[in-house]
CSV table of C-alpha atoms in Angstrom, one decimal:
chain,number,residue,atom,x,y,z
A,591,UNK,CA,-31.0,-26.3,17.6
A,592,UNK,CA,-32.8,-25.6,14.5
A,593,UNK,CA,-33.0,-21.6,13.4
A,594,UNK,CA,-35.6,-20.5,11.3
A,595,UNK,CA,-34.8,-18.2,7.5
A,596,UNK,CA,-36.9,-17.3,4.7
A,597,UNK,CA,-39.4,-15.0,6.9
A,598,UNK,CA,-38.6,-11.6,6.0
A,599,UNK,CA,-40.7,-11.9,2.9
A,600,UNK,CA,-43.8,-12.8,4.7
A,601,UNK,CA,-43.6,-10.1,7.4
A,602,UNK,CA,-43.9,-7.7,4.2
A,603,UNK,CA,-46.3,-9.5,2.4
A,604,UNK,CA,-49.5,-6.6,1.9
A,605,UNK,CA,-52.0,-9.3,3.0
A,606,UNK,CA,-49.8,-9.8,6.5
A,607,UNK,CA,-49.6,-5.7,6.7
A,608,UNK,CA,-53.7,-5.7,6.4
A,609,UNK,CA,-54.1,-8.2,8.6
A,610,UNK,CA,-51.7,-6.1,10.7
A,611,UNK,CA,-53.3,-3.2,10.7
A,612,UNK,CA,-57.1,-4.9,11.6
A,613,UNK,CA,-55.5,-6.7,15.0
A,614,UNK,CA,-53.9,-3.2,15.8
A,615,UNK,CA,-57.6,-1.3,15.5
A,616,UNK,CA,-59.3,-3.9,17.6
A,617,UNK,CA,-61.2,-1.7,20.0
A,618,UNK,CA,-59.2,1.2,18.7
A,619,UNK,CA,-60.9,2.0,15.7
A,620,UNK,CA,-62.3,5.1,16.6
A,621,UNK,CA,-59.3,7.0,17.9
A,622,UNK,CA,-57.5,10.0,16.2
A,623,UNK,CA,-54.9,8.4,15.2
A,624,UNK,CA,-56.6,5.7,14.0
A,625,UNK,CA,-59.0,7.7,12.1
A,626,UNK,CA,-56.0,9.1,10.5
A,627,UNK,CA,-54.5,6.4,9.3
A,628,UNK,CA,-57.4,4.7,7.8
A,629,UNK,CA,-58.5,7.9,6.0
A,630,UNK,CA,-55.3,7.2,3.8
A,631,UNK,CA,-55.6,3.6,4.6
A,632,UNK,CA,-53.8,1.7,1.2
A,633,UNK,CA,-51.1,4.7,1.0
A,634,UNK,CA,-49.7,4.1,4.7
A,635,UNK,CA,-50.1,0.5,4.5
A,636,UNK,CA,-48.0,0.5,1.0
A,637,UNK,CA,-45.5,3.1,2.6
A,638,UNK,CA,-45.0,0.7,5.5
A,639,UNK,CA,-44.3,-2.2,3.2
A,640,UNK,CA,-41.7,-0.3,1.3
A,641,UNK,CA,-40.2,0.6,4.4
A,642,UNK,CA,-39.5,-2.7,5.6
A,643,UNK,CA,-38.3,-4.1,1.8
A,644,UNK,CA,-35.7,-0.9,1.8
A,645,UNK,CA,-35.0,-1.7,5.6
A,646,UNK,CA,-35.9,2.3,5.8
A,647,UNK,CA,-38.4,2.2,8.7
A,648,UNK,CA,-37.8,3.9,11.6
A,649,UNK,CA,-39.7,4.0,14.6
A,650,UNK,CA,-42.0,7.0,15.5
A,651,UNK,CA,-42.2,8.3,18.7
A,652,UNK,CA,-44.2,6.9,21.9
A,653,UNK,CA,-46.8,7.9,24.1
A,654,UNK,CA,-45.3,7.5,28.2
A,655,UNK,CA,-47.5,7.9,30.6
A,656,UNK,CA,-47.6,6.5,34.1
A,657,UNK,CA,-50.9,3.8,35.7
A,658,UNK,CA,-51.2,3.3,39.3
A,659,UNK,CA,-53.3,0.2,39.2
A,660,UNK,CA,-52.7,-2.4,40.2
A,661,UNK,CA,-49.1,-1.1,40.9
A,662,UNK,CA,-47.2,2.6,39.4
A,663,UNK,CA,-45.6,1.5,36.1
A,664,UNK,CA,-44.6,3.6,33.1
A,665,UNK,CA,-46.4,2.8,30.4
A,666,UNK,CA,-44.8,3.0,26.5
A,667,UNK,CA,-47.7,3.1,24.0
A,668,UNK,CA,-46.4,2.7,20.4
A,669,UNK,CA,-47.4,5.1,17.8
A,670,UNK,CA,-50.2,3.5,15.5
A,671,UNK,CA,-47.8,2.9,12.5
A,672,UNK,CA,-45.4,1.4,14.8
A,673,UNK,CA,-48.5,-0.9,16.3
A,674,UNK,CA,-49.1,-1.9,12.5
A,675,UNK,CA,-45.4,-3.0,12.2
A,676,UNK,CA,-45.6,-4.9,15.7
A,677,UNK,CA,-48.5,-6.8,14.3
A,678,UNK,CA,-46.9,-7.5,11.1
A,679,UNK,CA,-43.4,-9.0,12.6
A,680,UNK,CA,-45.3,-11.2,15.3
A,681,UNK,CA,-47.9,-12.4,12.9
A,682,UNK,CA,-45.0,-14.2,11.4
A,683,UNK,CA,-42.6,-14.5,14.7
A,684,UNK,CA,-45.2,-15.7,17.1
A,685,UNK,CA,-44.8,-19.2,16.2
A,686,UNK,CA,-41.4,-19.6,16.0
A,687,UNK,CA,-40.8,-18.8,19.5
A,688,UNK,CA,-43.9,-20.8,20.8
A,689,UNK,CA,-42.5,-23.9,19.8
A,690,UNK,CA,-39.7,-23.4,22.1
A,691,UNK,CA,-41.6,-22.6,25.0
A,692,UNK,CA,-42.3,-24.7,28.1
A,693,UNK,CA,-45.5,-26.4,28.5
A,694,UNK,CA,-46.7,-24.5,31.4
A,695,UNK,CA,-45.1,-21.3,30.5
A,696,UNK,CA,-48.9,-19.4,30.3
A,697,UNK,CA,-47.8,-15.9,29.3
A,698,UNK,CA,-49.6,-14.2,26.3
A,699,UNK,CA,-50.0,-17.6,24.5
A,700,UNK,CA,-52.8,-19.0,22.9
A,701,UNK,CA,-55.1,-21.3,25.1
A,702,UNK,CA,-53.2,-20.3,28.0
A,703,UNK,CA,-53.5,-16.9,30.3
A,704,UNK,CA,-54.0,-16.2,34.0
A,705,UNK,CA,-56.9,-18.5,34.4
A,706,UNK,CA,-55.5,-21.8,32.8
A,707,UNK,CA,-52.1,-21.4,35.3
A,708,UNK,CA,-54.2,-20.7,38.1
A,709,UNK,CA,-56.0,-23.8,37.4
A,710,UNK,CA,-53.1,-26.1,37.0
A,711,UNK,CA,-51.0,-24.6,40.0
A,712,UNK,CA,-54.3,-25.5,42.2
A,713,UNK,CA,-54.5,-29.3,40.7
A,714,UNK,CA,-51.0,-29.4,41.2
A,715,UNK,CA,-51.2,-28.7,45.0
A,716,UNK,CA,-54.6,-30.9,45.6
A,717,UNK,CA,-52.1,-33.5,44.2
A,718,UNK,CA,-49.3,-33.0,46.1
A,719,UNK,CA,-51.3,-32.4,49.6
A,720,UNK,CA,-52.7,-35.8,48.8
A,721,UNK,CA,-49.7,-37.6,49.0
A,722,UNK,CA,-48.3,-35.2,51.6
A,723,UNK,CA,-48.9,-33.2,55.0
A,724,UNK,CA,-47.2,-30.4,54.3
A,725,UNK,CA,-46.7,-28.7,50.7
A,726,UNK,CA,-44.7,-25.8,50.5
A,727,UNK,CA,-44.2,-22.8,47.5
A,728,UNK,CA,-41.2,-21.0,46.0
A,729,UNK,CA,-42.7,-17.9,44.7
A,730,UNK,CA,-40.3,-15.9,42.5
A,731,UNK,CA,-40.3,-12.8,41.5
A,732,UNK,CA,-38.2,-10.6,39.6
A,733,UNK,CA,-37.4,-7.2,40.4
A,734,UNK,CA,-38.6,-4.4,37.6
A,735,UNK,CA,-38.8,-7.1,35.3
A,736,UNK,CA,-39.4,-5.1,32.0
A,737,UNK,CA,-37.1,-2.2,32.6
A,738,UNK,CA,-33.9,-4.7,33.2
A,739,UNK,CA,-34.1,-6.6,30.1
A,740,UNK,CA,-30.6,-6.3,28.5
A,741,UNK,CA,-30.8,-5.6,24.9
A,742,UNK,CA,-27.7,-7.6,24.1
A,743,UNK,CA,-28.8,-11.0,26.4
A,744,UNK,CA,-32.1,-10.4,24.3
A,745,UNK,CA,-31.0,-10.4,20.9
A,746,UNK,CA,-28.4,-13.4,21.6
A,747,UNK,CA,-31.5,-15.3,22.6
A,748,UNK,CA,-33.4,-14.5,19.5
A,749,UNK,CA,-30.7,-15.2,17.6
A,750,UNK,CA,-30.9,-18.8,18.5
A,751,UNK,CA,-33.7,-19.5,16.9
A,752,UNK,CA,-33.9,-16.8,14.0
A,753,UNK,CA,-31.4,-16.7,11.1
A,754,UNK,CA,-32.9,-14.4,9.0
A,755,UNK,CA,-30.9,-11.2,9.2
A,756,UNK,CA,-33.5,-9.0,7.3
A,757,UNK,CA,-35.7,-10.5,10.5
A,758,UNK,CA,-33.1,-9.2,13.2
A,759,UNK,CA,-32.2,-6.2,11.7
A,760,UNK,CA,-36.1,-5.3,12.4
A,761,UNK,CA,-36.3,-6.9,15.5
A,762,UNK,CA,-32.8,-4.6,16.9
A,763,UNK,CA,-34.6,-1.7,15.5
A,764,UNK,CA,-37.8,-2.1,17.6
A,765,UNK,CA,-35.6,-3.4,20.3
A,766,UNK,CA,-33.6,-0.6,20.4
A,767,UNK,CA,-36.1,2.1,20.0
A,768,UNK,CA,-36.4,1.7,23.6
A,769,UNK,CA,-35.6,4.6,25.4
A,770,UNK,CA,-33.5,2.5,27.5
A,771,UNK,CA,-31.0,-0.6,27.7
A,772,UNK,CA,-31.6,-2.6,29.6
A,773,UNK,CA,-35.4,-2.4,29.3
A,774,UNK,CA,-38.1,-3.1,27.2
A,775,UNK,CA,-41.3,-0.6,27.0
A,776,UNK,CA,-44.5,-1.8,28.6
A,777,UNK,CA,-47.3,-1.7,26.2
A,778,UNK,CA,-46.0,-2.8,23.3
A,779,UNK,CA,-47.3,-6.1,21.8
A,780,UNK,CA,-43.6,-7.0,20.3
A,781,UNK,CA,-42.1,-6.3,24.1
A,782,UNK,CA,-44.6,-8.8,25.7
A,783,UNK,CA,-43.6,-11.3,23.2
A,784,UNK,CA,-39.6,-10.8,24.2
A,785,UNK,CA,-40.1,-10.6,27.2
A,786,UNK,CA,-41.7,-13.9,27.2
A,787,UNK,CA,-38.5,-14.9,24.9
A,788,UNK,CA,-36.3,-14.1,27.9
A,789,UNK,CA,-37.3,-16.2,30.5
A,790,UNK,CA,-37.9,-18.7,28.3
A,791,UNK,CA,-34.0,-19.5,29.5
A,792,UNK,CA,-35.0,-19.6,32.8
A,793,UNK,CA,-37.7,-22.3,32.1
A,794,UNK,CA,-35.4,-24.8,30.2
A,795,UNK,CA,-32.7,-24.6,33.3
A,796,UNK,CA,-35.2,-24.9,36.1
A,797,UNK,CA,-36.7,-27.9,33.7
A,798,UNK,CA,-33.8,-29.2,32.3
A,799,UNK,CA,-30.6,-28.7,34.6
A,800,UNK,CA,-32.4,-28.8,37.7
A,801,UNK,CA,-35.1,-30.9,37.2
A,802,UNK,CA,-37.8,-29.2,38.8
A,803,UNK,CA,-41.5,-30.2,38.5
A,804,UNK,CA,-44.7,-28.8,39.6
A,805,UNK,CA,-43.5,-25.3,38.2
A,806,UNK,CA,-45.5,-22.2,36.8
A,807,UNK,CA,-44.6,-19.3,35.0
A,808,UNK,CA,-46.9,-16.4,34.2
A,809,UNK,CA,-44.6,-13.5,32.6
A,810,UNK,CA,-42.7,-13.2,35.6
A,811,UNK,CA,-44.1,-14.7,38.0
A,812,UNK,CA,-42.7,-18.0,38.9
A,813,UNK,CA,-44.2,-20.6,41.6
A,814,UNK,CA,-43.0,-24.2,42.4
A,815,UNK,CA,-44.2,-26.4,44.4
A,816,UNK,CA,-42.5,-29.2,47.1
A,817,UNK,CA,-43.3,-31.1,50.1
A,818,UNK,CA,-39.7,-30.5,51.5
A,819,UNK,CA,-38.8,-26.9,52.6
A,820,UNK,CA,-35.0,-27.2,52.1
A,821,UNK,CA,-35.2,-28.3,48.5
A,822,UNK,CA,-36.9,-25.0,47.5
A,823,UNK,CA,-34.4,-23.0,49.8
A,824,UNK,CA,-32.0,-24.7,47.5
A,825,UNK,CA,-33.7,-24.6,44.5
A,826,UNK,CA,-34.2,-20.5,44.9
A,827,UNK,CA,-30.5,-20.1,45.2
A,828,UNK,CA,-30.0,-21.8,42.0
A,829,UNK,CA,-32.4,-19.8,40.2
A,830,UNK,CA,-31.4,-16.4,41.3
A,831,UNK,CA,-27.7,-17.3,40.8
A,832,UNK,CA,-28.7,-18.3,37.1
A,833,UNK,CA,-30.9,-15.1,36.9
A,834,UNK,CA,-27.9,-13.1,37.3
A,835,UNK,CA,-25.1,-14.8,36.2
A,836,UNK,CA,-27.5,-15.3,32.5
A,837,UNK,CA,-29.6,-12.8,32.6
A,838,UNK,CA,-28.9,-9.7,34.4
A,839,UNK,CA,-32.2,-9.8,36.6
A,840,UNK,CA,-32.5,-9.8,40.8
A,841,UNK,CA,-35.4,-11.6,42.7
A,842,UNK,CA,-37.5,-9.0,45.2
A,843,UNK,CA,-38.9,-9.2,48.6
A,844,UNK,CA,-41.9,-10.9,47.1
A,845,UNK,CA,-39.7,-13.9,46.6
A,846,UNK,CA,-40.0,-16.7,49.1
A,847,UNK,CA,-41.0,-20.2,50.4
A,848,UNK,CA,-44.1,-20.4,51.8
A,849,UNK,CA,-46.2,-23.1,53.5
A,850,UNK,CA,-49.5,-23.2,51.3
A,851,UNK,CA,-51.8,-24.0,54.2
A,852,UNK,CA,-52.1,-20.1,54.5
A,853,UNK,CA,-52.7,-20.1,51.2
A,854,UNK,CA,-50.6,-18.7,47.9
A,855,UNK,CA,-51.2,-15.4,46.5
A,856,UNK,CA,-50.4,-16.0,42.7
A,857,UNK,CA,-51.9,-13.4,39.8
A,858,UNK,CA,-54.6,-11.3,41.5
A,859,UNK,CA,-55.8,-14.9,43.9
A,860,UNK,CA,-54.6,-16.2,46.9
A,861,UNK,CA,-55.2,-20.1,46.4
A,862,UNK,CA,-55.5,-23.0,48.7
A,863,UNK,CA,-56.2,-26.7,47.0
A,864,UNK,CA,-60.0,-26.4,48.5
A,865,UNK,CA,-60.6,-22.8,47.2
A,866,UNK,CA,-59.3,-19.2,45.9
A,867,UNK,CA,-59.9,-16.1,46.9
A,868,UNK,CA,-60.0,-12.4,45.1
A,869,UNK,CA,-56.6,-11.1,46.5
A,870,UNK,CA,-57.6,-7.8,49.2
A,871,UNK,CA,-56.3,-5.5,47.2
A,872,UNK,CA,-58.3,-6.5,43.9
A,873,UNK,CA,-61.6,-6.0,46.3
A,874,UNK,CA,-60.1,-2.3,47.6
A,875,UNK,CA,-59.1,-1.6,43.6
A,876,UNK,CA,-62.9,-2.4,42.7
A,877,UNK,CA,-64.7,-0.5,45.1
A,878,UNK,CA,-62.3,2.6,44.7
A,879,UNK,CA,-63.0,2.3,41.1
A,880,UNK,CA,-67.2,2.1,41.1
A,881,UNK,CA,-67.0,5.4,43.7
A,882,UNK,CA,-65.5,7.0,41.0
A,883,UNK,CA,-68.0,5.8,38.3
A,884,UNK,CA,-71.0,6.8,40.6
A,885,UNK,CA,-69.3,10.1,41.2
A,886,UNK,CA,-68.6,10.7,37.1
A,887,UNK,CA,-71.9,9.2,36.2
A,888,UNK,CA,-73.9,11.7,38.4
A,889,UNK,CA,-71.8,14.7,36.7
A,890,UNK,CA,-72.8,13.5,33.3
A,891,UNK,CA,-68.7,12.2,32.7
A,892,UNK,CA,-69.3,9.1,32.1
A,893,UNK,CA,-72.2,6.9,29.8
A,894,UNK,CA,-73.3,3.3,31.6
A,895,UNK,CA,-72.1,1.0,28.9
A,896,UNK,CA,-68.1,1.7,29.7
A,897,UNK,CA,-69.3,1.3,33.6
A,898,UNK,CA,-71.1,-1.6,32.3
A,899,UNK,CA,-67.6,-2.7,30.4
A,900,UNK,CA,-65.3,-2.3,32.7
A,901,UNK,CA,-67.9,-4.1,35.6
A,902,UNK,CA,-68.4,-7.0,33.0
A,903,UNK,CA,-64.6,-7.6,32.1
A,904,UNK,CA,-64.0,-7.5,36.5
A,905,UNK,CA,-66.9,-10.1,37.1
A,906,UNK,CA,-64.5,-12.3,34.5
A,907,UNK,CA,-62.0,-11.9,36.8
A,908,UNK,CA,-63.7,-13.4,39.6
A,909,UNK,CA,-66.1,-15.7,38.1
A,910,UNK,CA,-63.0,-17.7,38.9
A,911,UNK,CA,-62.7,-17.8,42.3
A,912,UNK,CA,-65.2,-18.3,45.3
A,913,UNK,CA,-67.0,-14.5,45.4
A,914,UNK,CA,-70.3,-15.2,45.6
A,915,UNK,CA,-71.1,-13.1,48.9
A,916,UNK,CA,-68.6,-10.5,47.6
A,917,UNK,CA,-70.6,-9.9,44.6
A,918,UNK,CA,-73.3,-10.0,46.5
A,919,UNK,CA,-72.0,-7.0,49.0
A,920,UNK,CA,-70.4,-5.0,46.6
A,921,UNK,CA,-73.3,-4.7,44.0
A,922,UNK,CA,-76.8,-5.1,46.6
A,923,UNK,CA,-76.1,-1.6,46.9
A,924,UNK,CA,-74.8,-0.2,43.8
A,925,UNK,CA,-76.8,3.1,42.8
A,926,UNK,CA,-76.3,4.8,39.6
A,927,UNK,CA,-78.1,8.6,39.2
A,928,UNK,CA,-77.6,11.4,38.0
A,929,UNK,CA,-77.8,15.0,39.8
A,930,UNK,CA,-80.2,16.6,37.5
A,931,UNK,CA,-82.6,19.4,38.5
């Protein structure tokens, strides 16, 4: 297995920290702390480069805060410095690991994303039911995926493919600012990166040791599909024993075998070969959330184009799937006005 050297350089380079710094403003720019930092733009980005050439950086503190939708998780939200040195490591990084990764590993990659394994795990079951009668699903979840990643299984990973201590020595300190171990903070764009790093083991045992085929992995999310019941019975016994025994992580109820007919629920969908569906509790999450714009648009809380925003980026959502007539039902009726005198 080849490991990579000579990157430290390049992370530092001033042209990689600009760069840097312009991805981590992306729809940002107008934020305090954003504001701050480019009022004394050249000074912070040469005091972040000198940082990393005296290995003196230090991570600043986070933002934690809790979201409810779709599901309660505690959000970590990097300082803005800290989002510039993010940037700056995975412009570089990014690469190295992507070589490694699976095929249909569809993650926070480029050309890939919900939509694209979506669309392959529905070819994949018109295929099969084809050739078959019955088809059958092994949907895997992990349990509290981000908060169990161990530190040390992390960095052994890494390791395998990165020589360049000057490299790890940054990577362990972003790591490691965590407030926990095991765990890596949700929001961060370096966390969704190693995170992705991690099961990256997973997908070259279920590929490679077991064989497997007509497998998907979103993050973690995992489905595979099989005409015969038993094989996936077996093949989730393998999998969860390697979860453990490799990486420290447990399955949750959500993991099961399932007979598609009734179709799969997999990443806000529930799929059949014929068609998709919005998932219930995307249409519930949807209608909760335009009451609450009607109700902070009529009191003068709220201007139209974030409603018109956040309404836009949902209708990309289900532009995928078959919601013609719940468009339809959920907008006829959509009234906007304000309660003035």
């Amino acid at each position: 297995m080849k490991r990579i050297g000579n990157l430290y350089s390049k992370i530092y380079d001033y042209e990689n920290i600009y760069k840097a710094y312009l991805d981590a403003r992306k729809s940002k720019r107008y934020r305090n702390e954003v504001l701050k930092f480019t009022s004394n733009l050249e000074e912070n980005l040469i005091t972040i480069q000198n940082e990393l050439i005296w290995k003196s950086y230090t991570p600043r503190t986070s933002r934690q805060f809790y979201v409810i939708e779709p599901k309660k998780r505690l959000i970590t939200a990097p300082a803005f410095y800290d989002r510039v040195v993010h940037h700056a490591l995975h412009n570089i990084i990014e690469s190295v690991f992507d070589r490694s990764f699976i095929y249909h590993n569809y993650a926070c990659r480029h050309g890939k994303g919900t939509h694209a394994a979506v669309d392959y795990f529905q070819k994949s079951l018109q295929k099969i039911q084809n050739k078959h009668d019955k088809v059958y699903c092994l949907k895997i979840d992990v349990a509290q995926y981000f908060p169990s990643i161990n530190h040390d299984i992390l960095f052994g990973l890494i390791k395998r493919k990165i020589k360049d201590t000057n490299v790890l020595w940054l990577i362990k300190t972003i790591v490691d600012s965590s407030p926990t171990n095991p765990g890596l903070g949700i929001g961060a764009l370096t966390s969704q990166l190693f995170a992705n790093v991690y099961l990256n083991h997973l997908d070259h045992y279920a590929k490679e040791v077991l064989q497997v085929k007509n497998y998907v992995r979103y993050m973690d999310d995992v489905v595979i599909l099989h005409p015969d019941k038993k094989y996936l019975h077996g093949i989730r016994k393998d999998i969860e024993s390697f979860l453990w025994s490799d990486l420290r992580l447990k399955t949750n109820g959500k993991t099961q075998v399932i007979a598609t007919n009734r179709g799969v629920t997999f990443l806000g969908y529930r799929v059949w070969s014929t068609h998709r569906l919005l998932k219930g509790q995307s249409k519930r999450r949807i209608k909760r959330k335009l009451r609450l714009f009607m109700k902070l648009y009529s009191k003068r809380k709220i201007q139209l184009d974030e409603i018109r925003a956040s309404i836009h980026s949902w209708l990309g959502h289900v532009k995928h799937c078959n919601s013609y007539n719940l468009r339809k039902k959920i907008f006829d009726d959509l009234v906007f006005a304000r309660n003035d005198k």
